[in-house]
Coordinates of C-alpha atoms in Angstrom, one line a residue:
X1 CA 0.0 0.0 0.0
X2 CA 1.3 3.2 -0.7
X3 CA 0.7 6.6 1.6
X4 CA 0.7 9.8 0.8
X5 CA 0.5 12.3 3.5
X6 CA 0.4 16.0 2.1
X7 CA 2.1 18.7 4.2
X8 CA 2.1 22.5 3.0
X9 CA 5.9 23.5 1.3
X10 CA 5.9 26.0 3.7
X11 CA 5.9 23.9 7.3
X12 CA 8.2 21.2 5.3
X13 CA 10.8 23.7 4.5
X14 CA 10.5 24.5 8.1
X15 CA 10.8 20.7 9.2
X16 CA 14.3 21.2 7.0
X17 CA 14.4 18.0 5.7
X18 CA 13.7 16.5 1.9
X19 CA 10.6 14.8 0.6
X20 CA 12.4 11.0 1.4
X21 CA 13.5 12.5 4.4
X22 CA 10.1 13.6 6.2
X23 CA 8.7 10.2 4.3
X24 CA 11.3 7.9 6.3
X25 CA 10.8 10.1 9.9
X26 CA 6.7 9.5 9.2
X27 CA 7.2 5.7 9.0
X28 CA 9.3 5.6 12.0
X29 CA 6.7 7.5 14.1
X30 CA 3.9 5.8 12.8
X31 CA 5.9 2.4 13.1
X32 CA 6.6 3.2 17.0
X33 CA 3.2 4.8 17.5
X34 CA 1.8 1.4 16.4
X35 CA 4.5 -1.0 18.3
X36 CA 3.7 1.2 21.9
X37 CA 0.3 0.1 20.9
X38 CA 1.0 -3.4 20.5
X39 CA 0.0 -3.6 16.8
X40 CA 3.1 -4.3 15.7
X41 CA 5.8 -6.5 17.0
X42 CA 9.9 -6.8 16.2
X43 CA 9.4 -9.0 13.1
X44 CA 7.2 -6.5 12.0
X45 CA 9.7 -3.4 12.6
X46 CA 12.6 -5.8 11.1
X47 CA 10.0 -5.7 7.9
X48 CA 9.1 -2.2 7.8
X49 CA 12.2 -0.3 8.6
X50 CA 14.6 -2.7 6.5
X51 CA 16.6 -3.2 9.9
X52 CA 18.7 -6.7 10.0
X53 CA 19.4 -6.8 13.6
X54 CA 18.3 -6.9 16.7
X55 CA 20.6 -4.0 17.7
X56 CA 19.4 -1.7 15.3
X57 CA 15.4 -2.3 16.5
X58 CA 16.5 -1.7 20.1
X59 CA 18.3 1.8 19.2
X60 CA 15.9 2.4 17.0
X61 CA 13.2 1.8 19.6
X62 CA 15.4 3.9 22.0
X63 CA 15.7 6.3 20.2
X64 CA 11.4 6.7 20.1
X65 CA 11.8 6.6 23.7
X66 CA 9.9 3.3 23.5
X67 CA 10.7 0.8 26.5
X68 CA 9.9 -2.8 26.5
X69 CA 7.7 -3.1 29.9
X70 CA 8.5 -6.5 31.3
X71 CA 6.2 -8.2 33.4
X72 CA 7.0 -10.3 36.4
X73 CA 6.8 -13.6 34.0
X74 CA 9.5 -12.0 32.1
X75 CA 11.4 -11.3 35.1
X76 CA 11.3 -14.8 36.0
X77 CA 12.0 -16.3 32.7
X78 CA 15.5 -14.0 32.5
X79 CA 17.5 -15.7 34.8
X80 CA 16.4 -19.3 33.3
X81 CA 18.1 -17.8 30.0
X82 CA 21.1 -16.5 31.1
X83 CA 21.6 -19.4 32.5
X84 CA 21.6 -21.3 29.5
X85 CA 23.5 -18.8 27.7
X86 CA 26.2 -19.3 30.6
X87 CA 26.3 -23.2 29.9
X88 CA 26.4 -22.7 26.6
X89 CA 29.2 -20.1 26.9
X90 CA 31.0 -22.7 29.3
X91 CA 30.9 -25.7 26.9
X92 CA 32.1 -23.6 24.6
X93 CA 35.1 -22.2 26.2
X94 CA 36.3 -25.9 28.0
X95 CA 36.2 -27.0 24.6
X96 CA 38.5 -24.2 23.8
X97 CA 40.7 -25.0 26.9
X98 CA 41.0 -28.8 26.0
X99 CA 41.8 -27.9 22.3
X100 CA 44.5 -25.5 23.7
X101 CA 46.4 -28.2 25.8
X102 CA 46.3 -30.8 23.5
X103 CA 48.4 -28.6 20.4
X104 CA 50.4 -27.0 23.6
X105 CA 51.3 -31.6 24.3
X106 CA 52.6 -31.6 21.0
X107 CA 49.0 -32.7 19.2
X108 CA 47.1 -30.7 16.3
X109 CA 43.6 -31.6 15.7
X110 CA 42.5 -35.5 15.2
X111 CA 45.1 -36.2 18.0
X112 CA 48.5 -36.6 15.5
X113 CA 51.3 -35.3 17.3
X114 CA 53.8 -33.1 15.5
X115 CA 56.5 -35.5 15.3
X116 CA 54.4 -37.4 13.6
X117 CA 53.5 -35.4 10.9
X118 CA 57.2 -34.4 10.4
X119 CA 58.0 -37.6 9.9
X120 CA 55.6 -37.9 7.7
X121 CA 56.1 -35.4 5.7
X122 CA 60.1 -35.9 5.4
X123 CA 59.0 -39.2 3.5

């Protein structure tokens, strides 16, 4: 669907800005008029803004002055993540840790030790 919104030359000269301009700052305040609202949700913002990340949405959401309001489920469900995100996190980095100490023993990935694949390679 396409929008037209007509504004005087006169008040848009004094909202300094050119025609794609005052088009894109009309989307974003209708967009986070609408998400406030609960009409819209992230996807949705993703979609009309052209955004590809999560960080832009939440500056861009910021920058509206619109704040997510969590409620006490949400409170109680954020601990439960970042403790999965920890685990996650942890697995990852003992993986790193055993990696590590197996090159610094003399052994490269798939367990061959160096002096074996010198020798192997002088043949």
């Amino acid at each position: 669907m396409n929008l037209t919104v007509r504004i005087p030359d006169d008040l848009a000269e004094r909202l300094g800005a050119d025609a794609t301009a005052l088009e894109r700052r009309a989307l974003e305040a209708l967009v986070a008029d609408e998400y406030r609202a609960g009409r819209l949700n992230k996807p949705d913002l993703r979609r009309l803004l052209g955004f590809e990340t999560g960080y832009e949405i939440d500056g861009f959401l910021k920058a509206h002055g619109v704040y997510h309001n969590y409620t006490p489920a949400d409170l109680e469900r954020e601990p439960e993540s970042l403790e999965a995100t920890s685990a996650d996190k942890r697995k990852t980095a003992d993986a790193l840790v055993d990696q590590f100490r197996a090159f610094r023993a003399g052994k490269t990935l798939g367990g061959v030790s160096i002096k074996e694949l010198i020798t192997e390679g002088r043949r």
